[in-house]
């Protein structure tokens, strides 16, 4: 070996060991979406709030650390599952002699929610993150804020991407317009920022609204903290939200288990012909991703909705054509389940998935092909043609692109296919640090680990 040659860097992997049908019950950790929304509302409330069932993960820690830098007191108990938040309600850190630097890592909810909230609260801030964060567009959000902003806001990377620089004296009363087909988190961030501004704010959505259940969730969280949210709909693509002038009030808030995380365990039942009950969720859950079970039912699974749990029982799977715009965070789970169906499956309505932690259409397609599937990419999704013969599959090492959902969803293939190795399994720390441990407990056998 010459001085210029180097050995390839080993990659940490976990290999999922195939077995029979998966049977059992599990309670996933708290919802990331609810935790970060509740944290923001509690931060700008008057008094002390308590959040029960909170998620302890990288994404929520990023939010908590940012809120602490801005002036909130956040104390964790019960291994991070209980949080007390002393709200600032107008007394946040608003530097006049410099800019407050906030590191956001790759947390999309954190940067989008805080960009809107801090522009409404006032002050000078610079929000930045890891290199991938600086490739994720946020210009639609900063452009939407401009008409009501008393100050300046700019996404300074090419293509309207972070870092975001804010110099604000708050919002004036007015109308905000935002495109609805890029990310529902833009609209959610604007909605949650409105009570912080102290102004009555009307937000008009241009075009189709993606992931609408997440916006409905945002409104419910806001109302739990005392805000008034009114939705007006006229026609298929004409939606507006009016948030009355006021402020958030401290409260005790219960956070549901994460429905996006639950999809992996329901998927395990579907793929293996087993039966898995996820505790703590129901058909009436705030999170729209429980509707993933409806998709599994279309594929042939039995779904039993109870008051405090949802059980999926796997049956012979068939391919389906489904619009997953409303549950786009479960597309990767669905894609892996579709590998084991009779006939092709088509996913529609998720063009915005290309702008997540990774390109969740193109990169997902690449890894599914390693598993023997034939994939046709479309502008708004993909068609999945299952492998014709699993008997000749000899294993594959699957890249995760540092995307937690790629790691968790692709791991399910290993429940039926030998030699499936997931690279960089630690990336699940973003939303579910104990995922692989919980999967081991559910299936009753150990994974094979290879460290770096």
Coordinates of C-alpha atoms in Angstrom, one line a residue:
X1 CA 0.0 0.0 0.0
X2 CA 1.4 3.4 -1.0
X3 CA 1.4 6.5 1.2
X4 CA -1.4 7.9 -1.0
X5 CA -3.6 4.8 -0.4
X6 CA -5.9 4.5 2.5
X7 CA -8.1 1.7 3.7
X8 CA -11.8 2.4 3.5
X9 CA -13.4 3.6 6.7
X10 CA -15.5 0.9 8.3
X11 CA -19.1 1.7 8.7
X12 CA -21.2 0.9 11.8
X13 CA -24.0 -1.5 10.9
X14 CA -26.8 -3.5 12.5
X15 CA -28.1 -6.6 10.8
X16 CA -31.7 -7.6 11.5
X17 CA -32.2 -11.3 11.9
X18 CA -35.2 -12.8 10.1
X19 CA -37.7 -14.9 12.0
X20 CA -41.3 -15.8 12.2
X21 CA -44.4 -13.7 12.7
X22 CA -44.0 -10.8 15.2
X23 CA -46.4 -10.8 18.1
X24 CA -46.6 -8.4 21.0
X25 CA -47.3 -4.9 22.2
X26 CA -45.2 -1.7 22.5
X27 CA -45.5 1.9 23.5
X28 CA -43.3 4.2 21.4
X29 CA -41.8 7.3 23.0
X30 CA -43.6 10.6 22.9
X31 CA -44.4 12.4 19.6
X32 CA -41.6 14.7 18.4
X33 CA -44.1 16.8 16.6
X34 CA -46.2 17.4 19.7
X35 CA -43.2 17.8 22.0
X36 CA -41.6 20.6 19.9
X37 CA -44.9 22.4 19.4
X38 CA -45.7 22.2 23.1
X39 CA -42.2 23.4 24.0
X40 CA -42.5 26.5 21.9
X41 CA -46.0 27.4 23.2
X42 CA -44.8 26.8 26.8
X43 CA -41.7 28.9 26.2
X44 CA -43.8 32.0 25.3
X45 CA -46.5 31.4 27.9
X46 CA -47.0 33.2 31.2
X47 CA -46.2 30.9 34.1
X48 CA -44.9 27.3 34.4
X49 CA -46.0 24.5 32.1
X50 CA -45.5 20.8 32.6
X51 CA -45.2 18.5 29.6
X52 CA -45.9 14.8 30.4
X53 CA -44.8 12.0 28.0
X54 CA -42.3 14.2 26.2
X55 CA -39.8 12.7 23.7
X56 CA -36.2 12.7 24.7
X57 CA -34.1 12.7 21.5
X58 CA -31.7 14.8 19.5
X59 CA -34.4 16.9 17.8
X60 CA -36.1 17.8 21.1
X61 CA -32.8 18.5 22.8
X62 CA -31.9 20.9 20.0
X63 CA -35.2 22.7 20.6
X64 CA -34.7 22.8 24.4
X65 CA -31.1 24.1 24.2
X66 CA -32.2 26.9 21.8
X67 CA -35.1 27.8 24.1
X68 CA -32.7 28.0 27.0
X69 CA -30.4 30.3 25.1
X70 CA -33.3 32.5 24.4
X71 CA -34.1 32.7 28.1
X72 CA -36.5 29.9 29.1
X73 CA -36.0 27.6 32.0
X74 CA -36.5 24.0 30.9
X75 CA -36.0 21.2 33.5
X76 CA -36.2 17.5 32.7
X77 CA -37.4 14.7 35.0
X78 CA -38.2 11.0 34.6
X79 CA -35.4 10.5 32.0
X80 CA -36.6 13.4 29.9
X81 CA -40.2 12.3 29.7
X82 CA -41.4 15.1 32.0
X83 CA -40.5 18.7 31.3
X84 CA -41.2 21.8 33.3
X85 CA -41.0 25.1 31.3
X86 CA -41.0 28.5 32.9
X87 CA -42.3 30.7 30.1
X88 CA -40.7 34.1 29.2
X89 CA -43.9 35.8 27.9
X90 CA -42.1 38.9 26.6
X91 CA -38.9 38.7 28.7
X92 CA -36.9 36.6 26.4
X93 CA -33.2 37.2 25.6
X94 CA -33.3 39.9 22.9
X95 CA -29.7 41.1 22.5
X96 CA -29.3 44.7 21.4
X97 CA -25.5 44.7 21.3
X98 CA -25.0 41.6 19.2
X99 CA -26.6 38.6 17.5
X100 CA -27.6 35.5 19.4
X101 CA -26.2 32.4 17.7
X102 CA -28.5 29.3 17.8
X103 CA -27.3 25.9 16.5
X104 CA -30.2 23.9 15.2
X105 CA -28.3 20.7 13.9
X106 CA -30.7 19.2 11.3
X107 CA -34.0 19.7 13.1
X108 CA -36.5 21.0 10.6
X109 CA -39.2 21.6 13.1
X110 CA -36.8 23.6 15.3
X111 CA -35.5 26.0 12.7
X112 CA -38.9 26.6 11.1
X113 CA -40.7 27.1 14.3
X114 CA -38.1 29.3 15.8
X115 CA -37.5 31.4 12.7
X116 CA -41.2 32.4 12.8
X117 CA -41.4 32.7 16.6
X118 CA -38.3 34.8 17.1
X119 CA -39.1 37.1 14.3
X120 CA -42.4 37.7 16.0
X121 CA -40.8 38.1 19.5
X122 CA -38.1 40.5 18.3
X123 CA -34.3 40.5 18.6
X124 CA -31.2 39.7 16.6
X125 CA -30.6 36.0 15.9
X126 CA -28.6 33.7 13.6
X127 CA -30.0 30.2 13.2
X128 CA -27.6 27.7 11.6
X129 CA -27.0 23.9 11.6
X130 CA -25.2 21.0 10.0
X131 CA -24.4 21.1 6.3
X132 CA -27.5 19.2 5.3
X133 CA -29.6 21.9 7.1
X134 CA -28.0 24.5 4.9
X135 CA -29.4 22.7 1.8
X136 CA -33.0 22.5 3.0
X137 CA -35.0 25.5 1.6
X138 CA -36.7 27.9 4.0
X139 CA -37.1 30.9 1.7
X140 CA -40.8 30.4 1.4
X141 CA -41.1 31.0 5.2
X142 CA -38.8 34.0 5.4
X143 CA -40.6 35.5 2.4
X144 CA -43.9 35.0 4.0
X145 CA -42.8 36.8 7.2
X146 CA -41.5 39.9 5.3
X147 CA -44.8 41.8 4.9
X148 CA -45.5 41.9 8.6
X149 CA -42.0 42.1 9.9
X150 CA -40.6 45.2 11.5
X151 CA -37.1 44.6 10.6
X152 CA -35.2 42.1 8.3
X153 CA -35.0 38.4 7.9
X154 CA -32.9 36.5 5.4
X155 CA -32.0 32.9 4.5
X156 CA -28.4 33.5 3.3
X157 CA -27.4 30.2 1.6
X158 CA -27.9 29.6 -2.1
X159 CA -31.5 28.8 -2.9
X160 CA -33.0 30.4 0.2
X161 CA -31.5 28.0 2.7
X162 CA -30.2 28.5 6.2
X163 CA -28.4 30.0 8.0
X164 CA -31.3 32.4 8.8
X165 CA -30.4 35.9 10.1
X166 CA -33.1 37.9 11.9
X167 CA -33.1 41.5 13.1
X168 CA -36.6 42.2 14.3
X169 CA -38.7 44.6 16.4
X170 CA -41.6 42.1 16.1
X171 CA -44.6 41.9 13.8
X172 CA -47.2 44.4 12.7
X173 CA -50.8 43.4 12.3
X174 CA -51.6 42.2 8.8
X175 CA -52.0 39.3 6.4
X176 CA -49.4 36.6 5.7
X177 CA -49.5 34.5 2.6
X178 CA -47.6 31.2 2.4
X179 CA -47.4 28.4 -0.2
X180 CA -49.0 25.2 1.1
X181 CA -47.3 22.7 -1.1
X182 CA -43.8 22.8 0.2
X183 CA -43.9 22.1 4.0
X184 CA -46.8 22.3 6.4
X185 CA -44.2 23.3 9.0
X186 CA -44.0 26.7 7.5
X187 CA -47.7 27.3 8.2
X188 CA -47.4 25.7 11.6
X189 CA -44.5 28.0 12.5
X190 CA -46.4 31.1 11.4
X191 CA -49.5 30.0 13.3
X192 CA -47.6 29.4 16.6
X193 CA -45.7 32.7 16.2
X194 CA -48.9 34.8 15.9
X195 CA -49.8 34.9 19.6
X196 CA -46.2 35.8 20.4
X197 CA -46.5 38.9 18.2
X198 CA -49.4 40.3 20.2
X199 CA -51.2 41.1 16.9
X200 CA -54.3 39.6 15.3
X201 CA -52.8 37.7 12.3
X202 CA -54.5 36.2 9.2
X203 CA -52.5 33.6 7.4
X204 CA -53.7 32.7 3.8
X205 CA -52.5 29.5 2.2
X206 CA -51.7 29.6 -1.5
X207 CA -52.6 26.3 -3.3
X208 CA -52.9 22.8 -1.9
X209 CA -51.8 22.3 1.7
X210 CA -49.5 19.3 2.2
X211 CA -49.7 17.2 5.5
X212 CA -52.8 19.0 6.6
X213 CA -53.2 16.8 9.8
X214 CA -50.0 18.4 11.2
X215 CA -51.6 21.8 10.8
X216 CA -54.7 20.6 12.6
X217 CA -52.4 19.3 15.3
X218 CA -50.7 22.7 15.6
X219 CA -54.1 24.4 16.1
X220 CA -55.1 22.0 18.9
X221 CA -51.8 22.4 20.7
X222 CA -52.1 26.2 20.5
X223 CA -55.7 26.1 21.8
X224 CA -54.5 23.9 24.8
X225 CA -52.2 26.8 25.7
X226 CA -55.0 29.4 25.4
X227 CA -54.7 30.7 21.9
X228 CA -57.6 31.3 19.6
X229 CA -57.4 29.8 16.1
X230 CA -60.1 30.0 13.5
X231 CA -59.9 28.1 10.2
X232 CA -61.8 29.3 7.1
X233 CA -62.1 27.0 4.0
X234 CA -63.7 28.0 0.7
X235 CA -63.0 25.5 -2.0
X236 CA -60.4 22.7 -2.3
X237 CA -57.3 25.0 -2.2
X238 CA -58.5 28.1 -0.3
X239 CA -57.7 28.0 3.3
X240 CA -57.0 30.7 5.8
X241 CA -56.3 30.9 9.5
X242 CA -57.0 33.8 11.8
X243 CA -55.2 33.9 15.1
X244 CA -56.6 36.5 17.6
X245 CA -54.4 38.8 19.5
X246 CA -53.5 37.4 22.9
X247 CA -50.9 35.3 24.6
X248 CA -50.2 31.8 25.6
X249 CA -51.1 30.6 29.1
X250 CA -49.2 28.0 31.0
X251 CA -50.8 24.5 31.3
X252 CA -50.2 20.9 32.0
X253 CA -50.0 19.1 28.7
X254 CA -50.1 15.3 27.9
X255 CA -48.1 14.2 24.9
X256 CA -49.2 11.1 22.9
X257 CA -46.8 8.4 21.8
X258 CA -45.3 9.1 18.4
X259 CA -47.5 7.8 15.6
X260 CA -44.8 8.0 13.0
X261 CA -42.6 5.8 15.1
X262 CA -45.6 3.4 15.6
X263 CA -45.7 2.8 11.9
X264 CA -42.6 0.7 12.1
X265 CA -44.2 -1.7 14.5
X266 CA -47.5 -1.9 12.6
X267 CA -45.3 -2.5 9.5
X268 CA -43.5 -5.3 11.3
X269 CA -46.9 -7.1 11.8
X270 CA -47.9 -6.5 8.2
X271 CA -44.6 -7.9 6.8
X272 CA -44.4 -11.0 9.0
X273 CA -48.0 -11.9 9.2
X274 CA -47.9 -11.2 13.0
X275 CA -50.0 -9.1 15.3
X276 CA -48.7 -5.9 17.1
X277 CA -50.6 -3.6 19.4
X278 CA -49.3 -0.1 19.8
X279 CA -50.3 1.3 23.2
X280 CA -51.5 4.9 23.8
X281 CA -52.9 5.7 20.4
X282 CA -56.4 5.5 19.0
X283 CA -58.3 6.4 15.9
X284 CA -59.0 9.8 17.5
X285 CA -55.3 10.6 18.1
X286 CA -54.1 14.1 17.4
X287 CA -51.5 12.8 15.0
X288 CA -52.6 12.1 11.5
X289 CA -50.1 9.3 11.0
X290 CA -52.4 6.9 12.8
X291 CA -54.1 6.8 9.4
X292 CA -51.2 4.7 8.2
X293 CA -53.3 1.9 9.6
X294 CA -56.0 2.6 7.0
X295 CA -53.4 2.1 4.3
X296 CA -52.4 -1.2 5.8
X297 CA -56.1 -2.2 5.9
X298 CA -56.3 -1.4 2.1
X299 CA -53.3 -3.7 1.6
X300 CA -55.2 -6.6 3.4
X301 CA -54.3 -6.2 7.1
X302 CA -56.8 -6.4 9.9
X303 CA -56.8 -3.3 12.1
X304 CA -58.5 -3.2 15.5
X305 CA -59.0 0.3 16.9
X306 CA -59.3 0.4 20.7
X307 CA -59.6 3.3 23.2
X308 CA -56.0 3.1 24.3
X309 CA -54.3 1.1 21.5
X310 CA -54.3 0.1 17.9
X311 CA -53.6 -3.5 16.8
X312 CA -52.5 -4.5 13.3
X313 CA -52.6 -8.1 12.2
X314 CA -50.8 -9.1 9.0
X315 CA -52.6 -10.9 6.2
X316 CA -51.7 -11.6 2.6
X317 CA -50.6 -8.2 1.3
X318 CA -51.7 -6.7 -2.0
X319 CA -50.3 -3.7 -3.8
X320 CA -52.3 -0.4 -3.7
X321 CA -52.3 3.0 -5.3
X322 CA -52.5 5.6 -2.5
X323 CA -52.1 9.3 -2.0
X324 CA -49.9 9.7 1.1
X325 CA -49.8 13.5 1.2
X326 CA -51.5 13.5 4.6
X327 CA -49.1 11.0 6.1
X328 CA -45.9 11.6 4.3
X329 CA -43.6 10.7 7.2
X330 CA -44.8 7.1 6.8
X331 CA -44.0 6.8 3.1
X332 CA -40.7 4.9 3.8
X333 CA -42.5 2.4 6.1
X334 CA -45.1 1.8 3.4
X335 CA -42.5 1.4 0.7
X336 CA -40.8 -1.5 2.7
X337 CA -44.1 -3.1 3.4
X338 CA -44.9 -2.9 -0.3
X339 CA -41.9 -5.1 -1.1
X340 CA -43.8 -8.1 0.3
X341 CA -47.1 -7.4 -1.4
X342 CA -48.6 -9.1 -4.4
X343 CA -48.4 -6.6 -7.3
X344 CA -47.0 -3.1 -7.6
X345 CA -47.8 -0.2 -5.3
X346 CA -48.0 3.5 -6.2
X347 CA -47.3 6.4 -3.8
X348 CA -48.6 9.8 -4.8
X349 CA -48.8 13.3 -3.4
X350 CA -45.4 13.5 -1.6
X351 CA -43.2 15.6 -3.8
X352 CA -42.2 17.6 -0.7
X353 CA -40.5 14.5 0.6
X354 CA -37.4 15.3 -1.5
X355 CA -36.7 18.2 0.9
X356 CA -36.6 16.3 4.2
X357 CA -33.5 15.1 6.1
X358 CA -32.6 13.5 2.7
X359 CA -34.3 13.0 -0.6
X360 CA -36.9 10.6 0.6
X361 CA -38.0 9.7 -2.9
X362 CA -34.7 9.4 -4.8
X363 CA -32.6 8.0 -2.0
X364 CA -35.3 5.7 -0.9
X365 CA -35.7 4.4 -4.4
X366 CA -31.9 3.7 -4.6
X367 CA -32.0 1.5 -1.4
X368 CA -35.2 -0.3 -2.4
X369 CA -33.4 -1.4 -5.6
X370 CA -30.6 -2.9 -3.5
X371 CA -33.4 -5.1 -2.0
X372 CA -34.3 -6.3 -5.5
X373 CA -37.3 -4.1 -6.1
X374 CA -38.0 -2.3 -9.4
X375 CA -38.7 1.4 -8.7
X376 CA -40.1 4.0 -11.0
X377 CA -39.7 7.5 -9.6
X378 CA -42.4 10.2 -10.3
X379 CA -42.5 13.9 -9.5
X380 CA -44.8 13.2 -6.6
X381 CA -43.7 9.8 -5.4
X382 CA -42.8 6.3 -6.8
X383 CA -44.1 3.0 -8.1
X384 CA -42.7 -0.1 -6.2
X385 CA -42.6 -3.4 -8.1
X386 CA -41.7 -6.1 -5.5
X387 CA -38.9 -8.5 -6.1
X388 CA -39.9 -11.6 -8.0
X389 CA -37.8 -14.1 -6.0
X390 CA -36.6 -13.6 -2.4
X391 CA -34.9 -17.0 -2.5
X392 CA -32.0 -15.6 -4.5
X393 CA -31.5 -12.6 -2.3
X394 CA -28.0 -12.7 -0.8
X395 CA -28.1 -9.6 1.5
X396 CA -27.5 -5.9 1.2
X397 CA -25.9 -3.1 3.1
X398 CA -28.3 -0.2 3.1
X399 CA -27.3 3.5 3.3
X400 CA -29.4 5.7 5.6
X401 CA -28.1 9.2 4.6
X402 CA -28.1 10.1 8.3
X403 CA -31.9 10.0 8.1
X404 CA -33.6 8.4 11.1
X405 CA -36.6 7.3 9.1
X406 CA -34.5 5.6 6.4
X407 CA -32.8 3.5 9.2
X408 CA -36.0 2.5 11.0
X409 CA -38.1 1.8 7.9
X410 CA -35.4 -0.2 6.0
X411 CA -34.7 -2.3 9.1
X412 CA -38.1 -3.9 8.6
X413 CA -36.9 -5.7 5.4
X414 CA -34.6 -7.7 7.6
X415 CA -37.5 -9.3 9.4
X416 CA -38.0 -11.4 6.2
X417 CA -34.9 -11.1 4.1
X418 CA -31.5 -12.4 5.3
X419 CA -28.4 -10.3 5.4
X420 CA -30.0 -6.9 5.6
X421 CA -27.5 -4.5 7.2
X422 CA -28.5 -0.9 8.2
X423 CA -25.6 1.5 8.0
X424 CA -25.2 4.3 10.7
X425 CA -28.0 2.9 12.9
X426 CA -27.1 5.6 15.5
X427 CA -28.8 8.2 13.3
X428 CA -32.2 7.2 14.9
X429 CA -31.1 9.3 17.9
X430 CA -32.7 12.2 16.1
X431 CA -36.2 11.0 17.1
X432 CA -36.0 7.5 18.6
X433 CA -32.7 6.7 20.4
X434 CA -33.9 3.3 21.6
X435 CA -35.5 2.1 18.4
X436 CA -33.3 -0.9 17.7
X437 CA -33.5 -2.0 21.4
X438 CA -37.3 -1.8 21.3
X439 CA -37.4 -3.7 18.0
X440 CA -35.2 -6.4 19.6
X441 CA -37.6 -6.6 22.6
X442 CA -40.6 -6.9 20.3
X443 CA -39.3 -9.6 18.0
X444 CA -37.6 -11.6 20.8
X445 CA -34.2 -11.9 19.2
X446 CA -31.0 -10.0 19.0
X447 CA -29.6 -8.0 16.1
X448 CA -26.0 -8.5 14.9
X449 CA -24.0 -5.3 15.4
X450 CA -20.7 -4.3 13.8
X451 CA -19.1 -1.2 15.3
X452 CA -16.8 1.2 13.5

